[in-house]
Amino acid sequence: HDINSLNDITIPKDTAHTLFVFDIDNTLLTETAAEQYIGSPMWFAWQSKQIANGGPYAITDNLNELYPFNDYVLGRMTSKVCEPAPNGTQAFMQRLQHAHIAVITATAREPAVFQTTLQQLTQAGLASALSTKRITLPVPTSLGNRTFYQNGLLLLTGQNKGQFVHALLKQSHTDKQFTTIVFIDDTQKNIDKFIAAYQQYPNVHLYTYHYNHELAEVQQFQQSVLSKTPFLKNLAQEDTTWYQEFNNR
């Protein structure tokens, strides 16, 4: 389903056996335009392509160098909920919390920004809805390399969300508990991968929602970097300034 608001989601009746899995960037939280989009998922995707293609605007030589720089930026950027009050993101998460529905997030962010991410969700009034005690692991890194799970936050460094959500439920011995999973993400590719990962588990009722609330903003960014506008020059200048700060820290 394509949706423009979280309020377009149908909450399953069997709340005791339902798990909601949310993407974070451009689904729960978005950056403010004042930051020139640096640290946003569309900026990261653009930089990744610049690096892969040897583009003139690549800020680092490889992805391994881009991640720590992105982590640095994430810790200093201003985030806000995608849908403002009174009937926005926070209100929907509170509805789930009051219905005692299990909620986790699955993000492409890497483990190094766990504290930053938790802080952003807390400041946005969303962290209290996460299932911190219902789904737990003995060790946060036990799902494997480049993963981290704690307090309802699953950080995957861009890896397959469907595979790792299932692995998380298996390791936390809650896979039999949740017969319905609702997955919300702003990227269709992530949804397709989640569906593919869960095809081998026919006993799970999977509902997916493609969240388009920030789509216009994403498209505007993509068009701006494609056209040789002052925007691109300003963005490159901002990148350089941030990167110098990062290197001088």
mmCIF file of C-alpha atoms in Angstrom:
data_model
loop_
_atom_site.group_PDB
_atom_site.id
_atom_site.type_symbol
_atom_site.label_atom_id
_atom_site.label_comp_id
_atom_site.label_asym_id
_atom_site.label_seq_id
_atom_site.Cartn_x
_atom_site.Cartn_y
_atom_site.Cartn_z
ATOM 1 C CA HIS A 1 0.000 0.000 0.000
ATOM 2 C CA ASP A 2 1.174 3.534 -0.783
ATOM 3 C CA ILE A 3 0.341 5.928 2.039
ATOM 4 C CA ASN A 4 0.948 9.627 2.725
ATOM 5 C CA SER A 5 0.231 9.440 6.451
ATOM 6 C CA LEU A 6 0.675 6.890 9.218
ATOM 7 C CA ASN A 7 -3.016 7.402 9.907
ATOM 8 C CA ASP A 8 -3.731 5.559 6.629
ATOM 9 C CA ILE A 9 -2.453 2.331 8.240
ATOM 10 C CA THR A 10 -5.013 -0.251 9.297
ATOM 11 C CA ILE A 11 -4.156 -1.516 12.783
ATOM 12 C CA PRO A 12 -4.752 -5.302 12.945
ATOM 13 C CA LYS A 13 -7.378 -6.496 15.422
ATOM 14 C CA ASP A 14 -5.138 -9.178 16.945
ATOM 15 C CA THR A 15 -2.962 -6.633 18.737
ATOM 16 C CA ALA A 16 -1.383 -9.141 21.143
ATOM 17 C CA HIS A 17 0.291 -11.010 18.273
ATOM 18 C CA THR A 18 1.128 -8.017 16.067
ATOM 19 C CA LEU A 19 4.562 -6.441 15.582
ATOM 20 C CA PHE A 20 5.046 -3.042 13.932
ATOM 21 C CA VAL A 21 8.452 -2.492 12.277
ATOM 22 C CA PHE A 22 9.278 1.106 11.310
ATOM 23 C CA ASP A 23 12.061 2.499 9.187
ATOM 24 C CA ILE A 24 13.405 5.717 10.772
ATOM 25 C CA ASP A 25 14.735 8.189 8.186
ATOM 26 C CA ASN A 26 11.961 9.823 6.124
ATOM 27 C CA THR A 27 9.445 7.516 7.850
ATOM 28 C CA LEU A 28 9.509 8.569 11.512
ATOM 29 C CA LEU A 29 12.113 11.346 11.417
ATOM 30 C CA THR A 30 13.307 13.806 8.796
ATOM 31 C CA GLU A 31 16.042 16.435 8.788
ATOM 32 C CA THR A 32 15.402 20.160 8.480
ATOM 33 C CA ALA A 33 16.168 21.740 5.123
ATOM 34 C CA ALA A 34 18.484 24.253 6.839
ATOM 35 C CA GLU A 35 21.051 21.466 7.081
ATOM 36 C CA GLN A 36 21.246 21.335 3.265
ATOM 37 C CA TYR A 37 20.139 17.698 3.521
ATOM 38 C CA ILE A 38 23.595 16.519 4.659
ATOM 39 C CA GLY A 39 23.173 13.329 6.679
ATOM 40 C CA SER A 40 19.803 12.548 5.091
ATOM 41 C CA PRO A 41 19.235 9.193 3.314
ATOM 42 C CA MET A 42 18.986 10.873 -0.109
ATOM 43 C CA TRP A 43 22.262 12.710 0.520
ATOM 44 C CA PHE A 44 23.908 9.423 1.572
ATOM 45 C CA ALA A 45 22.594 7.668 -1.576
ATOM 46 C CA TRP A 46 23.873 10.531 -3.758
ATOM 47 C CA GLN A 47 27.305 10.483 -2.090
ATOM 48 C CA SER A 48 27.444 6.678 -2.455
ATOM 49 C CA LYS A 49 26.877 7.031 -6.224
ATOM 50 C CA GLN A 50 29.460 9.817 -6.446
ATOM 51 C CA ILE A 51 32.005 7.550 -4.711
ATOM 52 C CA ALA A 52 31.125 4.483 -6.823
ATOM 53 C CA ASN A 53 31.357 6.424 -10.102
ATOM 54 C CA GLY A 54 34.362 8.572 -9.183
ATOM 55 C CA GLY A 55 32.151 11.664 -9.346
ATOM 56 C CA PRO A 56 33.476 15.193 -8.810
ATOM 57 C CA TYR A 57 31.440 15.727 -5.635
ATOM 58 C CA ALA A 58 32.528 12.587 -3.725
ATOM 59 C CA ILE A 59 33.492 13.746 -0.240
ATOM 60 C CA THR A 60 35.416 10.533 0.606
ATOM 61 C CA ASP A 61 37.264 7.885 -1.394
ATOM 62 C CA ASN A 62 35.138 4.924 -0.300
ATOM 63 C CA LEU A 63 32.018 3.895 1.624
ATOM 64 C CA ASN A 64 34.026 2.799 4.663
ATOM 65 C CA GLU A 65 35.119 6.427 5.070
ATOM 66 C CA LEU A 66 31.643 7.816 4.314
ATOM 67 C CA TYR A 67 29.956 5.963 7.200
ATOM 68 C CA PRO A 68 31.943 7.581 10.055
ATOM 69 C CA PHE A 69 31.537 11.001 8.438
ATOM 70 C CA ASN A 70 27.785 10.413 8.147
ATOM 71 C CA ASP A 71 27.721 9.313 11.802
ATOM 72 C CA TYR A 72 29.429 12.574 12.776
ATOM 73 C CA VAL A 73 26.857 14.620 10.833
ATOM 74 C CA LEU A 74 23.896 12.657 12.252
ATOM 75 C CA GLY A 75 25.026 13.531 15.759
ATOM 76 C CA ARG A 76 24.897 17.241 14.936
ATOM 77 C CA MET A 77 21.910 17.622 12.641
ATOM 78 C CA THR A 78 18.401 18.673 13.636
ATOM 79 C CA SER A 79 15.708 16.018 13.259
ATOM 80 C CA LYS A 80 11.949 16.406 13.514
ATOM 81 C CA VAL A 81 8.987 14.051 13.162
ATOM 82 C CA CYS A 82 7.721 13.594 9.609
ATOM 83 C CA GLU A 83 4.116 14.413 10.556
ATOM 84 C CA PRO A 84 3.604 17.248 13.054
ATOM 85 C CA ALA A 85 1.188 17.337 16.004
ATOM 86 C CA PRO A 86 -1.607 17.080 16.900
ATOM 87 C CA ASN A 87 -2.493 14.064 14.736
ATOM 88 C CA GLY A 88 0.952 13.200 13.430
ATOM 89 C CA THR A 89 3.767 10.726 13.999
ATOM 90 C CA GLN A 90 3.839 11.033 17.779
ATOM 91 C CA ALA A 91 0.053 10.579 18.119
ATOM 92 C CA PHE A 92 0.102 7.431 15.967
ATOM 93 C CA MET A 93 2.935 5.902 17.986
ATOM 94 C CA GLN A 94 1.006 6.672 21.177
ATOM 95 C CA ARG A 95 -2.006 4.842 19.731
ATOM 96 C CA LEU A 96 0.148 1.736 19.277
ATOM 97 C CA GLN A 97 1.575 2.125 22.763
ATOM 98 C CA HIS A 98 -1.881 2.435 24.353
ATOM 99 C CA ALA A 99 -3.029 -0.661 22.429
ATOM 100 C CA HIS A 100 -0.011 -2.545 23.869
ATOM 101 C CA ILE A 101 1.255 -3.363 20.366
ATOM 102 C CA ALA A 102 4.920 -4.377 20.012
ATOM 103 C CA VAL A 103 6.971 -1.803 18.089
ATOM 104 C CA ILE A 104 10.584 -1.815 16.866
ATOM 105 C CA THR A 105 12.549 0.206 14.328
ATOM 106 C CA ALA A 106 14.792 -1.259 11.605
ATOM 107 C CA THR A 107 17.191 1.262 10.116
ATOM 108 C CA ALA A 108 20.011 1.295 7.568
ATOM 109 C CA ARG A 109 22.031 3.386 10.039
ATOM 110 C CA GLU A 110 25.131 1.737 11.469
ATOM 111 C CA PRO A 111 25.691 0.669 15.106
ATOM 112 C CA ALA A 112 28.002 3.608 15.865
ATOM 113 C CA VAL A 113 24.995 5.974 15.914
ATOM 114 C CA PHE A 114 22.863 3.940 18.334
ATOM 115 C CA GLN A 115 23.015 6.560 21.122
ATOM 116 C CA THR A 116 22.446 9.424 18.667
ATOM 117 C CA THR A 117 19.439 7.640 17.158
ATOM 118 C CA LEU A 118 17.940 6.821 20.550
ATOM 119 C CA GLN A 119 18.409 10.438 21.594
ATOM 120 C CA GLN A 120 16.696 11.710 18.420
ATOM 121 C CA LEU A 121 13.720 9.375 18.912
ATOM 122 C CA THR A 122 13.494 10.347 22.593
ATOM 123 C CA GLN A 123 13.551 14.075 21.812
ATOM 124 C CA ALA A 124 10.835 13.509 19.204
ATOM 125 C CA GLY A 125 8.673 11.756 21.790
ATOM 126 C CA LEU A 126 8.750 8.405 19.966
ATOM 127 C CA ALA A 127 11.108 6.223 22.021
ATOM 128 C CA SER A 128 8.525 5.410 24.698
ATOM 129 C CA ALA A 129 6.477 3.452 22.127
ATOM 130 C CA LEU A 130 9.346 1.037 21.409
ATOM 131 C CA SER A 131 9.250 -2.472 22.860
ATOM 132 C CA THR A 132 12.316 -2.285 25.076
ATOM 133 C CA LYS A 133 11.476 -5.295 27.270
ATOM 134 C CA ARG A 134 9.304 -7.497 25.072
ATOM 135 C CA ILE A 135 11.973 -8.225 22.439
ATOM 136 C CA THR A 136 15.489 -8.503 23.865
ATOM 137 C CA LEU A 137 18.863 -10.030 23.017
ATOM 138 C CA PRO A 138 21.478 -11.152 25.562
ATOM 139 C CA VAL A 139 24.141 -9.319 23.541
ATOM 140 C CA PRO A 140 23.297 -6.325 21.265
ATOM 141 C CA THR A 141 25.681 -7.543 18.531
ATOM 142 C CA SER A 142 24.594 -11.205 18.523
ATOM 143 C CA LEU A 143 22.834 -10.939 15.141
ATOM 144 C CA GLY A 144 26.181 -10.591 13.385
ATOM 145 C CA ASN A 145 28.669 -8.188 11.913
ATOM 146 C CA ARG A 146 27.562 -4.560 11.390
ATOM 147 C CA THR A 147 24.355 -5.068 13.396
ATOM 148 C CA PHE A 148 23.186 -3.826 16.787
ATOM 149 C CA TYR A 149 19.897 -4.295 18.627
ATOM 150 C CA GLN A 150 18.855 -2.725 21.915
ATOM 151 C CA ASN A 151 15.809 -0.896 23.324
ATOM 152 C CA GLY A 152 13.681 -1.602 20.254
ATOM 153 C CA LEU A 153 16.300 -0.184 17.841
ATOM 154 C CA LEU A 154 17.726 -2.457 15.136
ATOM 155 C CA LEU A 155 20.661 -0.879 13.261
ATOM 156 C CA LEU A 156 21.738 -2.792 10.150
ATOM 157 C CA THR A 157 24.291 -0.751 8.153
ATOM 158 C CA GLY A 158 22.147 -1.066 5.012
ATOM 159 C CA GLN A 159 21.576 -4.841 5.273
ATOM 160 C CA ASN A 160 18.322 -6.709 4.512
ATOM 161 C CA LYS A 161 15.698 -5.663 7.061
ATOM 162 C CA GLY A 162 13.408 -8.670 6.533
ATOM 163 C CA GLN A 163 16.161 -11.213 7.128
ATOM 164 C CA PHE A 164 17.396 -9.507 10.276
ATOM 165 C CA VAL A 165 13.964 -8.842 11.766
ATOM 166 C CA HIS A 166 13.259 -12.563 11.458
ATOM 167 C CA ALA A 167 16.688 -13.381 12.951
ATOM 168 C CA LEU A 168 15.976 -10.985 15.823
ATOM 169 C CA LEU A 169 12.617 -12.614 16.597
ATOM 170 C CA LYS A 170 14.177 -16.065 16.362
ATOM 171 C CA GLN A 171 17.050 -15.226 18.722
ATOM 172 C CA SER A 172 14.753 -13.441 21.174
ATOM 173 C CA HIS A 173 12.366 -16.441 21.101
ATOM 174 C CA THR A 174 9.436 -14.256 20.025
ATOM 175 C CA ASP A 175 9.050 -15.517 16.435
ATOM 176 C CA LYS A 176 6.084 -17.736 17.411
ATOM 177 C CA GLN A 177 4.513 -14.890 19.359
ATOM 178 C CA PHE A 178 4.059 -12.558 16.371
ATOM 179 C CA THR A 179 1.774 -13.967 13.699
ATOM 180 C CA THR A 180 1.239 -10.535 12.116
ATOM 181 C CA ILE A 181 3.977 -8.086 11.076
ATOM 182 C CA VAL A 182 3.345 -4.566 9.778
ATOM 183 C CA PHE A 183 6.362 -3.025 8.009
ATOM 184 C CA ILE A 184 6.535 0.677 7.098
ATOM 185 C CA ASP A 185 9.351 2.154 4.977
ATOM 186 C CA ASP A 186 9.751 5.050 2.541
ATOM 187 C CA THR A 187 11.877 2.990 0.119
ATOM 188 C CA GLN A 188 10.149 0.472 -2.149
ATOM 189 C CA LYS A 189 13.359 -1.551 -2.530
ATOM 190 C CA ASN A 190 13.421 -2.204 1.225
ATOM 191 C CA ILE A 191 9.772 -3.295 1.145
ATOM 192 C CA ASP A 192 10.396 -5.681 -1.762
ATOM 193 C CA LYS A 193 13.334 -7.252 0.110
ATOM 194 C CA PHE A 194 11.265 -7.574 3.292
ATOM 195 C CA ILE A 195 8.473 -9.345 1.391
ATOM 196 C CA ALA A 196 10.988 -11.670 -0.289
ATOM 197 C CA ALA A 197 12.594 -12.529 3.066
ATOM 198 C CA TYR A 198 9.230 -13.460 4.582
ATOM 199 C CA GLN A 199 7.958 -15.562 1.664
ATOM 200 C CA GLN A 200 9.441 -18.639 3.334
ATOM 201 C CA TYR A 201 7.351 -18.001 6.469
ATOM 202 C CA PRO A 202 3.745 -18.421 5.242
ATOM 203 C CA ASN A 203 2.393 -18.567 8.810
ATOM 204 C CA VAL A 204 3.191 -14.868 9.254
ATOM 205 C CA HIS A 205 0.650 -12.354 7.962
ATOM 206 C CA LEU A 206 2.756 -9.541 6.493
ATOM 207 C CA TYR A 207 1.360 -6.094 5.726
ATOM 208 C CA THR A 208 3.662 -3.548 4.099
ATOM 209 C CA TYR A 209 3.203 0.193 3.639
ATOM 210 C CA HIS A 210 5.212 2.418 1.313
ATOM 211 C CA TYR A 211 5.345 5.753 3.142
ATOM 212 C CA ASN A 212 5.365 8.733 0.763
ATOM 213 C CA HIS A 213 5.010 11.692 3.128
ATOM 214 C CA GLU A 214 8.548 12.921 2.364
ATOM 215 C CA LEU A 215 8.519 11.906 -1.318
ATOM 216 C CA ALA A 216 8.259 15.465 -2.682
ATOM 217 C CA GLU A 217 11.259 16.493 -0.576
ATOM 218 C CA VAL A 218 13.291 13.510 -1.817
ATOM 219 C CA GLN A 219 12.372 14.202 -5.450
ATOM 220 C CA GLN A 220 13.246 17.877 -5.063
ATOM 221 C CA PHE A 221 16.685 16.925 -3.735
ATOM 222 C CA GLN A 222 17.250 14.432 -6.572
ATOM 223 C CA GLN A 223 16.236 16.977 -9.226
ATOM 224 C CA SER A 224 18.390 19.668 -7.614
ATOM 225 C CA VAL A 225 21.567 17.563 -7.688
ATOM 226 C CA LEU A 226 20.902 16.468 -11.282
ATOM 227 C CA SER A 227 20.483 20.015 -12.575
ATOM 228 C CA LYS A 228 23.661 22.098 -12.359
ATOM 229 C CA THR A 229 22.097 24.679 -10.077
ATOM 230 C CA PRO A 230 23.566 26.852 -7.308
ATOM 231 C CA PHE A 231 22.038 24.242 -4.978
ATOM 232 C CA LEU A 232 24.665 21.713 -6.019
ATOM 233 C CA LYS A 233 27.500 24.199 -5.569
ATOM 234 C CA ASN A 234 26.203 25.178 -2.125
ATOM 235 C CA LEU A 235 25.758 21.522 -1.153
ATOM 236 C CA ALA A 236 29.335 20.684 -2.190
ATOM 237 C CA GLN A 237 30.567 23.695 -0.206
ATOM 238 C CA GLU A 238 28.609 22.570 2.876
ATOM 239 C CA ASP A 239 29.998 19.032 2.465
ATOM 240 C CA THR A 240 33.543 20.376 2.430
ATOM 241 C CA THR A 241 32.955 22.548 5.513
ATOM 242 C CA TRP A 242 31.448 19.629 7.455
ATOM 243 C CA TYR A 243 34.241 17.295 6.352
ATOM 244 C CA GLN A 244 36.927 19.717 7.489
ATOM 245 C CA GLU A 245 35.216 19.921 10.907
ATOM 246 C CA PHE A 246 35.049 16.129 10.991
ATOM 247 C CA ASN A 247 38.763 15.757 10.230
ATOM 248 C CA ASN A 248 39.752 18.449 12.747
ATOM 249 C CA ARG A 249 37.696 17.031 15.632
#
